XYZ file of C-alpha atoms in Angstrom:
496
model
C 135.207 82.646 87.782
C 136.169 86.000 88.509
C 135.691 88.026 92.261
C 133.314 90.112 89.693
C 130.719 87.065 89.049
C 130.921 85.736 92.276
C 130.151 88.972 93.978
C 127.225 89.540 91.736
C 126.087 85.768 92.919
C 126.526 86.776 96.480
C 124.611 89.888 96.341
C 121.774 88.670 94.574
C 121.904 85.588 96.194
C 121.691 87.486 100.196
C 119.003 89.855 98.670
C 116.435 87.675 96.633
C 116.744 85.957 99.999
C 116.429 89.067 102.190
C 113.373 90.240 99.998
C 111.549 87.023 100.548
C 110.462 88.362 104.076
C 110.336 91.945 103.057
C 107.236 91.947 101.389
C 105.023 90.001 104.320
C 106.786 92.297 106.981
C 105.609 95.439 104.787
C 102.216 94.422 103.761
C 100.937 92.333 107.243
C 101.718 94.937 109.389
C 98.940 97.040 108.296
C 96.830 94.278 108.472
C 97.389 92.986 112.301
C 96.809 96.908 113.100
C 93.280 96.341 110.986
C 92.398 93.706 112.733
C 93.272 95.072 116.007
C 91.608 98.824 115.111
C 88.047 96.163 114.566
C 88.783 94.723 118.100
C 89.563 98.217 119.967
C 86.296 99.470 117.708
C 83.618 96.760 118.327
C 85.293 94.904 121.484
C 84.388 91.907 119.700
C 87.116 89.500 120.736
C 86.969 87.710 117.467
C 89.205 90.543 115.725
C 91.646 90.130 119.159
C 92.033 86.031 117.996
C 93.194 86.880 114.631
C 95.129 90.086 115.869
C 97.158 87.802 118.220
C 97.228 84.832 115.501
C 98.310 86.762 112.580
C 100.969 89.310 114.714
C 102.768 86.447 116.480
C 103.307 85.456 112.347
C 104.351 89.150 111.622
C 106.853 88.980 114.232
C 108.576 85.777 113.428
C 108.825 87.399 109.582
C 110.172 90.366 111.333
C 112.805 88.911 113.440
C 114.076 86.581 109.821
C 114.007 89.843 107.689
C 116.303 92.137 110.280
C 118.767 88.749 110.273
C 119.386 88.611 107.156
C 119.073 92.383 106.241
C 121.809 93.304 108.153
C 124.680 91.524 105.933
C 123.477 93.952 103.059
C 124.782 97.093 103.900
C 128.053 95.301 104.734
C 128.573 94.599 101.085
C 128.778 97.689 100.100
C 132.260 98.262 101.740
C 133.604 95.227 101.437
C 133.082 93.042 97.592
C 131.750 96.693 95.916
C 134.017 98.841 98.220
C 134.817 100.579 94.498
C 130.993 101.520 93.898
C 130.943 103.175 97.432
C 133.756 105.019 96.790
C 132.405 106.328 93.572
C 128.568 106.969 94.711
C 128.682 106.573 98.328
C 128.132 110.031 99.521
C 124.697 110.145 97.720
C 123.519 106.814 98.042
C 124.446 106.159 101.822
C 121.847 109.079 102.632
C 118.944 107.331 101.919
C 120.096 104.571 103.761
C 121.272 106.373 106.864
C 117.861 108.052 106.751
C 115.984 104.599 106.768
C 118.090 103.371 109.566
C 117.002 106.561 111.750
C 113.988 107.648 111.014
C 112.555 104.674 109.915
C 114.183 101.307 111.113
C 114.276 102.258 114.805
C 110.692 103.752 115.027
C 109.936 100.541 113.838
C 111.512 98.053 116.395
C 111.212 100.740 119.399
C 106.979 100.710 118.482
C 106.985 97.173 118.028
C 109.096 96.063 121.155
C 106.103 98.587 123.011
C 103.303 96.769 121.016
C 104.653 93.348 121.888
C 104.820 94.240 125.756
C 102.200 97.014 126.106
C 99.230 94.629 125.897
C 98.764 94.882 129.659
C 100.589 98.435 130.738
C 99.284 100.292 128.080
C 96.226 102.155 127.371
C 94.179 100.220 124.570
C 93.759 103.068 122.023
C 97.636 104.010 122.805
C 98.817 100.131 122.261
C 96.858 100.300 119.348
C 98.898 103.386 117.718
C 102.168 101.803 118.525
C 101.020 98.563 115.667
C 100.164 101.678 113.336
C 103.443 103.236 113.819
C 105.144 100.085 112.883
C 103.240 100.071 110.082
C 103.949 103.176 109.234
C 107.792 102.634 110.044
C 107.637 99.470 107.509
C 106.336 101.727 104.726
C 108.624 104.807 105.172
C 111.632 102.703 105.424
C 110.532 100.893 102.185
C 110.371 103.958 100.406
C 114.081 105.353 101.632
C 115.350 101.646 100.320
C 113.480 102.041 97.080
C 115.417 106.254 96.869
C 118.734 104.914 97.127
C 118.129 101.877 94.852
C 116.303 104.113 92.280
C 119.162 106.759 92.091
C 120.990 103.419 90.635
C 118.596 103.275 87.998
C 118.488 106.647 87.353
C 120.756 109.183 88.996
C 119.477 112.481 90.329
C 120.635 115.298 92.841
C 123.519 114.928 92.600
C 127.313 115.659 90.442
C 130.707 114.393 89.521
C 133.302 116.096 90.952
C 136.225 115.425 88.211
C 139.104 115.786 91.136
C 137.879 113.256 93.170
C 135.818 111.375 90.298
C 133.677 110.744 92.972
C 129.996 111.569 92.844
C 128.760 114.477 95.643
C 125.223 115.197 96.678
C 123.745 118.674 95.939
C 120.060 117.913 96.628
C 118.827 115.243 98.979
C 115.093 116.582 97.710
C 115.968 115.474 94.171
C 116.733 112.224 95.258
C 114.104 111.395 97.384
C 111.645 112.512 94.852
C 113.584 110.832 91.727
C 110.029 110.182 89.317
C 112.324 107.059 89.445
C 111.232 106.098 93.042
C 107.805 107.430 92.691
C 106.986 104.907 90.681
C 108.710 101.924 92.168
C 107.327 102.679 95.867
C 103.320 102.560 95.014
C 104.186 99.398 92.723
C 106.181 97.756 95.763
C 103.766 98.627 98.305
C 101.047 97.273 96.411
C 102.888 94.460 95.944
C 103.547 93.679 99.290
C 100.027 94.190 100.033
C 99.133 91.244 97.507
C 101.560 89.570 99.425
C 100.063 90.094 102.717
C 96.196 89.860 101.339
C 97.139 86.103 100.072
C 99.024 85.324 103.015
C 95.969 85.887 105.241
C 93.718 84.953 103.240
C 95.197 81.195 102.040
C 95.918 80.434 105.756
C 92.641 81.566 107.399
C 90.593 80.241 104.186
C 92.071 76.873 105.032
C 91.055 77.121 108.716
C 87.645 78.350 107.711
C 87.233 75.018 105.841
C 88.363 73.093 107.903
C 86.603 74.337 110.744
C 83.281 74.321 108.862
C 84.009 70.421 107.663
C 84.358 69.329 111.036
C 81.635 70.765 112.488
C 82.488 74.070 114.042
C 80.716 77.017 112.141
C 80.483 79.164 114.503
C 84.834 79.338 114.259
C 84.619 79.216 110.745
C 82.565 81.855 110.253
C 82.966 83.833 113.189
C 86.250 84.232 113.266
C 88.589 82.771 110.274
C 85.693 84.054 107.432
C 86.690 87.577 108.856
C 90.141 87.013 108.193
C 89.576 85.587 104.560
C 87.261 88.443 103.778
C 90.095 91.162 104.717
C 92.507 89.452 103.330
C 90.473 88.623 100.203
C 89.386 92.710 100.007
C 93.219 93.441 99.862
C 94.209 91.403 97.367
C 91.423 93.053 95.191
C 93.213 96.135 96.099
C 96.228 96.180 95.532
C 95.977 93.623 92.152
C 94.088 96.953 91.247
C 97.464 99.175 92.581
C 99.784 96.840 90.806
C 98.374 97.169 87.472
C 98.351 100.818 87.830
C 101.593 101.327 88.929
C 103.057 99.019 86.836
C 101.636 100.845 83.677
C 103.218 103.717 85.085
C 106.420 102.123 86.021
C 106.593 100.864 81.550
C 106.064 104.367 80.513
C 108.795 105.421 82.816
C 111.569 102.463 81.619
C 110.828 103.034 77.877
C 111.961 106.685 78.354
C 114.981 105.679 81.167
C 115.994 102.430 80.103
C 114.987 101.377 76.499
C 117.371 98.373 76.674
C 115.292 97.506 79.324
C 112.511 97.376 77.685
C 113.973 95.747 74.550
C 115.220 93.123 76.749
C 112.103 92.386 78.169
C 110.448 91.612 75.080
C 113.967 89.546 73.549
C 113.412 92.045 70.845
C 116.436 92.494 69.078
C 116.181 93.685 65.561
C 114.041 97.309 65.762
C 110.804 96.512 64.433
C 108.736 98.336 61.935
C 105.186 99.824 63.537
C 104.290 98.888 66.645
C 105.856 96.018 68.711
C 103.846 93.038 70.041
C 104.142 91.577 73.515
C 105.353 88.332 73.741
C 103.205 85.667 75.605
C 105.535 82.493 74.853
C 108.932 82.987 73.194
C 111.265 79.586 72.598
C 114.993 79.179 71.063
C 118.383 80.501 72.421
C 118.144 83.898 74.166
C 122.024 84.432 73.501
C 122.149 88.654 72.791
C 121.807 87.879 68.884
C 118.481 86.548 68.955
C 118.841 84.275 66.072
C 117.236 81.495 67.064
C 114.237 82.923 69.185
C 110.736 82.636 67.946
C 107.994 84.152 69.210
C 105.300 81.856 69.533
C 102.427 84.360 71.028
C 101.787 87.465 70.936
C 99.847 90.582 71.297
C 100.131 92.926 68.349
C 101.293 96.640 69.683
C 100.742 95.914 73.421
C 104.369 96.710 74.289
C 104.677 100.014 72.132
C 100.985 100.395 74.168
C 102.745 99.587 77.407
C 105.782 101.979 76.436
C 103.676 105.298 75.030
C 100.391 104.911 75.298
C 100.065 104.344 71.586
C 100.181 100.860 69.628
C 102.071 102.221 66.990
C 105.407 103.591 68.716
C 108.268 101.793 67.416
C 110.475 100.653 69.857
C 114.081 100.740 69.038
C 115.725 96.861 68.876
C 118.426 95.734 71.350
C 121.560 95.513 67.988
C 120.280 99.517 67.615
C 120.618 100.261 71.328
C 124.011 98.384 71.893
C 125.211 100.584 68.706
C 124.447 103.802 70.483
C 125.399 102.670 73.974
C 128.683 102.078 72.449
C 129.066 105.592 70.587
C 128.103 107.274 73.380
C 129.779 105.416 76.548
C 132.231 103.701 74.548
C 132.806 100.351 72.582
C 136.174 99.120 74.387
C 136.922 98.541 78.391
C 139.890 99.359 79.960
C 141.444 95.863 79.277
C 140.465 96.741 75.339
C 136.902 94.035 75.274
C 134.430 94.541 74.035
C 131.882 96.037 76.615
C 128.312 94.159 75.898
C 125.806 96.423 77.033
C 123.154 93.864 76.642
C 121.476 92.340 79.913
C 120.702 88.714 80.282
C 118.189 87.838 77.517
C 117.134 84.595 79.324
C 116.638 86.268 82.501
C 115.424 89.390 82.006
C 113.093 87.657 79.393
C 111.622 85.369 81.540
C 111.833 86.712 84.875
C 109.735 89.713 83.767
C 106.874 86.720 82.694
C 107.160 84.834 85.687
C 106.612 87.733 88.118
C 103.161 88.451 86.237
C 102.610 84.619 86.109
C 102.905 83.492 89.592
C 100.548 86.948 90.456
C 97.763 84.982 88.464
C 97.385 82.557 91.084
C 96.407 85.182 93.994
C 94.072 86.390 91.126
C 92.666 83.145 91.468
C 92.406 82.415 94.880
C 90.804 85.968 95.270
C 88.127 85.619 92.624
C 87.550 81.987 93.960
C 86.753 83.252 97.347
C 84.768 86.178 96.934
C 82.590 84.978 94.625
C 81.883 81.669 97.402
C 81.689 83.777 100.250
C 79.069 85.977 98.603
C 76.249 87.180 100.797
C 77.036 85.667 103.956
C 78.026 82.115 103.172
C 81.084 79.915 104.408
C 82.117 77.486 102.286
C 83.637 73.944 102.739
C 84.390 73.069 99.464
C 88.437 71.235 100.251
C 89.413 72.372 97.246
C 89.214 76.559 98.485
C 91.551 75.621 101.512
C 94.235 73.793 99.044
C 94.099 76.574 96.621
C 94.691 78.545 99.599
C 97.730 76.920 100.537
C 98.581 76.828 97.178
C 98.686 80.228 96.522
C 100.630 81.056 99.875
C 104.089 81.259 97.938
C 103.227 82.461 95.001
C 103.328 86.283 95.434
C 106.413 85.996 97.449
C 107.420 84.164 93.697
C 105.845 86.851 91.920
C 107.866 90.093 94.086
C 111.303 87.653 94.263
C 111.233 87.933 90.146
C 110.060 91.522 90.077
C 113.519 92.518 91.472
C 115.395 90.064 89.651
C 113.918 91.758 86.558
C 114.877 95.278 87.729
C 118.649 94.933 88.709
C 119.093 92.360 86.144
C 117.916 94.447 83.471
C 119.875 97.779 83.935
C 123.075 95.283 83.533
C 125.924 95.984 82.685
C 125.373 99.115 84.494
C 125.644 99.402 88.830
C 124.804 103.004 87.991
C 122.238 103.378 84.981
C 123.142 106.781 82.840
C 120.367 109.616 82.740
C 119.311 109.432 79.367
C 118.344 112.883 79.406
C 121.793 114.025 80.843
C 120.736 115.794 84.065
C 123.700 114.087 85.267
C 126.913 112.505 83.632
C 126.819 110.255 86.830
C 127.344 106.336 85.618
C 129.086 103.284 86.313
C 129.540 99.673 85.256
C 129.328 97.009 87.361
C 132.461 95.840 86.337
C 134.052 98.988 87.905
C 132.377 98.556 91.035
C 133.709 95.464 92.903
C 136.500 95.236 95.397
C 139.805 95.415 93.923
C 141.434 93.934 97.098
C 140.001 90.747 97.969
C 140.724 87.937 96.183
C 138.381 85.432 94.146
C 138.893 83.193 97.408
C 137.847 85.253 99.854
C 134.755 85.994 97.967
C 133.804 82.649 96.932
C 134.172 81.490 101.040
C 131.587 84.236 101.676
C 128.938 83.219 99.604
C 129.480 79.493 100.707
C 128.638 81.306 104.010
C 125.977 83.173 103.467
C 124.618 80.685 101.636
C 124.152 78.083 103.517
C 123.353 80.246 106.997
C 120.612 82.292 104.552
C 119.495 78.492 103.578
C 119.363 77.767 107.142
C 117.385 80.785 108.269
C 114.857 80.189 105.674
C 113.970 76.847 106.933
C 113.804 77.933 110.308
C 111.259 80.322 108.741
C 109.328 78.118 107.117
C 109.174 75.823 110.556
C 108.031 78.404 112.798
C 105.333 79.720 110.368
C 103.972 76.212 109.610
C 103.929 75.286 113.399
C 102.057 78.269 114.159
C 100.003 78.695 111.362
C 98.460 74.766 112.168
C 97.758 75.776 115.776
C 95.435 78.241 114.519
C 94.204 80.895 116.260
C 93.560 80.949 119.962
C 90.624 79.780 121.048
C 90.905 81.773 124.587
C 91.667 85.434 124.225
C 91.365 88.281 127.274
C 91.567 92.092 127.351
C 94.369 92.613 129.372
C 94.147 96.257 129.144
C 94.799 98.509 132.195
C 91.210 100.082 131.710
C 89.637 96.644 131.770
C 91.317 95.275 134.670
C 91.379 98.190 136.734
C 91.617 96.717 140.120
C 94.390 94.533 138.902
C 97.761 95.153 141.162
C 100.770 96.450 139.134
C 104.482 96.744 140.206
C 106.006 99.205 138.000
C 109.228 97.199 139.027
C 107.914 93.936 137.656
C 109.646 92.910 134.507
C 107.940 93.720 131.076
C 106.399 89.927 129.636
C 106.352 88.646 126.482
C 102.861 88.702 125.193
C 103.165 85.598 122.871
């Protein structure tokens, strides 16, 4: 192997780990400041149970996500120090901008929300979870500019001296149509994320709580955390399907290899082109051997235009023009394959609407049992709870994979409508100083310490999540304890 294919391991490798947390962080925050905003509204302590419950969660996700998001960044000087050099100017200004405005908001607000509980003001503590939820959202969206100006570059030029790329409009970037459609689709998505996380682990303490003998918990207070989190599911399933039509129309006119490549379609066919349900054979780039087993006549020229009928163009077509237009031969004189990963892109577009299918399930499940009042106990609600846990995390960790793995072999897709003459291939873009050992050791590393990390995850949410939610909660706000002695001196103390 080449420093080339073991860079692109470690870099997807660190970030399909990295993303794992992203979504909960993103989607729960929101949630915990819900559940609070009941508690600060009705001063029934219920909401304050699954406020403390389901935030001492959010912050172990937290703490896991800011571990292993710092090594990213660090990538881009070191194994693609050549694609920073190229783009850097314009894509580090996103990212700067997410580290100011957005990153530390976010842990200054949530340090004060961990330790405010008793110095501040309830209505005040209570903005400080809103502004990390806020924080979580904005800083998702600067991620999502400078990845987006990857997939479709904007706001920006080549100077031919430096043959380095130089910003001339941060606006343009940050409101790439590009980004505009991946941020609703992401937030959504970590909403579904969120919604199924709350709802599989308080539907499984609501039945268990109810089958041994404690309704009054089981409705009162984990019933009110399955509804919410039931409610938001519904949501943003709702988001997700309209962003994602969005997000099609968008790809078929950006990156029609993309598209192709999503559907393993490789000859161009005549009318309109069917969406695959089940494909089988070799995906190698020549499609010989794949059959299509089911399908849906026209969906995908549907999911492209609006319109069954619009042919798509094949992936042979596409790697024809790619190669009149960017060229046919590297520098090295190969052949430069500007097909993706069939196998991949093929089925890692399926899987992320697959494993979405079961938090469809879970949510129809449950709010069709808790109808008009009633708690259930039926064992097999809490399993499918638990079941379901995972599965959007699944379902968001393929949803990436599809999008970086489908722009390949590009680091910097080309604007196909040549705003810019702004591209790159990935090729071009790794280190051209360290060696294939040096590399390889550091994604041994990161490997196994990401590895590690994520089991210490898993660990503290399962030990937490079976202790349930506290069956002793107090207000320990200043205005409800006002005789209370305070020493300003005293140290701050960790509320959980």
């Amino acid at each position: 192997m080449e420093s080339l294919d073991i860079a692109r391991w470690q870099f997807g490798i660190t970030t399909v780990y990295h993303f794992f947390y992203v979504p909960l962080t993103i989607g729960l925050a929101p949630l915990v400041a819900i559940m609070q905003t009941q508690w600060v509204r009705t001063g029934d302590e219920r909401w304050l149970k699954l406020t403390k419950f389901f935030g001492k969660l959010l912050l172990i996700n937290f703490a896991i996500g800011v571990v292993t998001g710092i090594v990213q960044e660090f990538q881009f000087g070191m194994n693609w120090s050549e694609y920073s050099r190229f783009v850097g100017d314009v894509f580090g200004a996103p990212l700067a901008m997410e580290a100011l405005a957005a990153f530390f908001v976010e842990s200054t607000f949530l340090g004060l929300w961990i330790f405010g509980w008793d110095r501040l003001n309830k209505k005040v503590h209570l903005a400080t979870i809103w502004l990390v939820a806020g924080a979580t959202t904005l800083s998702a969206y600067f991620i999502l500019a400078a990845n987006s100006f990857m997939q479709h570059p904007v706001g920006a030029r080549l100077n031919p001296e430096t043959g380095r790329a130089e910003m001339e409009s941060i606006w343009e970037v940050l409101t790439n149509s590009t980004v505009l459609a991946a941020f609703p689709h992401t937030i959504t998505a970590a909403w579904l994320t969120a919604g199924t996380f709350v709802a599989g682990i308080a539907g499984w303490w609501m039945v268990r709580e109810k089958r041994r003998g404690r309704p009054e918990v089981a409705e009162g207070v984990y019933r009110k955390g399955f509804r919410l989190g039931l409610w938001t599911m519904v949501i943003a399933g709702i988001g997700l399907a309209v962003s994602g039509d969005f997000q099609a129309k968008l790809m078929f006119e950006q990156q029609p290899m993309k598209m192709a490549a999503a559907e393993a379609i490789c000859e161009t066919p005549e009318g309109g082109t069917p969406f695959s349900i089940l494909s089988i054979g070799d995906f190698s780039n020549d499609c010989e051997n794949v059959n299509h087993i089911l399908e849906i006549p026209g969906l995908t020229s549907f999911l492209a235009s609006g319109d069954f009928n619009t042919q798509l163009l094949g992936i042979n077509d596409l790697q024809a023009q790619y190669a009149e237009k960017y060229g046919e031969f590297d520098a090295n004189g190969e052949v430069i394959n500007y097909v993706p990963n069939l196998t991949i892109t093929y089925w890692s577009f399926r899987l992320m609407i697959g494993w979405a299918a079961f938090s469809a399930a879970l949510a129809a499940a449950g709010l069709w049992l808790t109808r008009k009042g009633r708690t259930p106990d039926n064992k097999w609600l809490g399993t499918l709870g638990l079941v379901a846990i995972p599965t959007p995390f699944l379902a968001s960790s393929f949803g990436w994979i599809f999008t970086e793995m489908g722009r390949q072999p590009w680091v910097v897709v080309p604007n196909p409508n040549g705003i810019t003459d702004i591209h790159m291939l990935t090729a071009d873009g790794v280190t051209t100083v360290q060696g294939v050992g040096v590399v390889a050791a550091s994604l041994a590393i990161f490997t196994l310490v990401y590895t590690f990390l994520t089991v210490i995850w898993a660990r503290l949410i399962w030990r937490y999540m079976v202790q349930g939610a506290p069956e002793i909660v107090h207000d320990d706000s200043p205005e409800a304890n006002p005789g209370r002695d305070s020493d300003p001196d005293a140290p701050l103390s960790f509320a959980y």
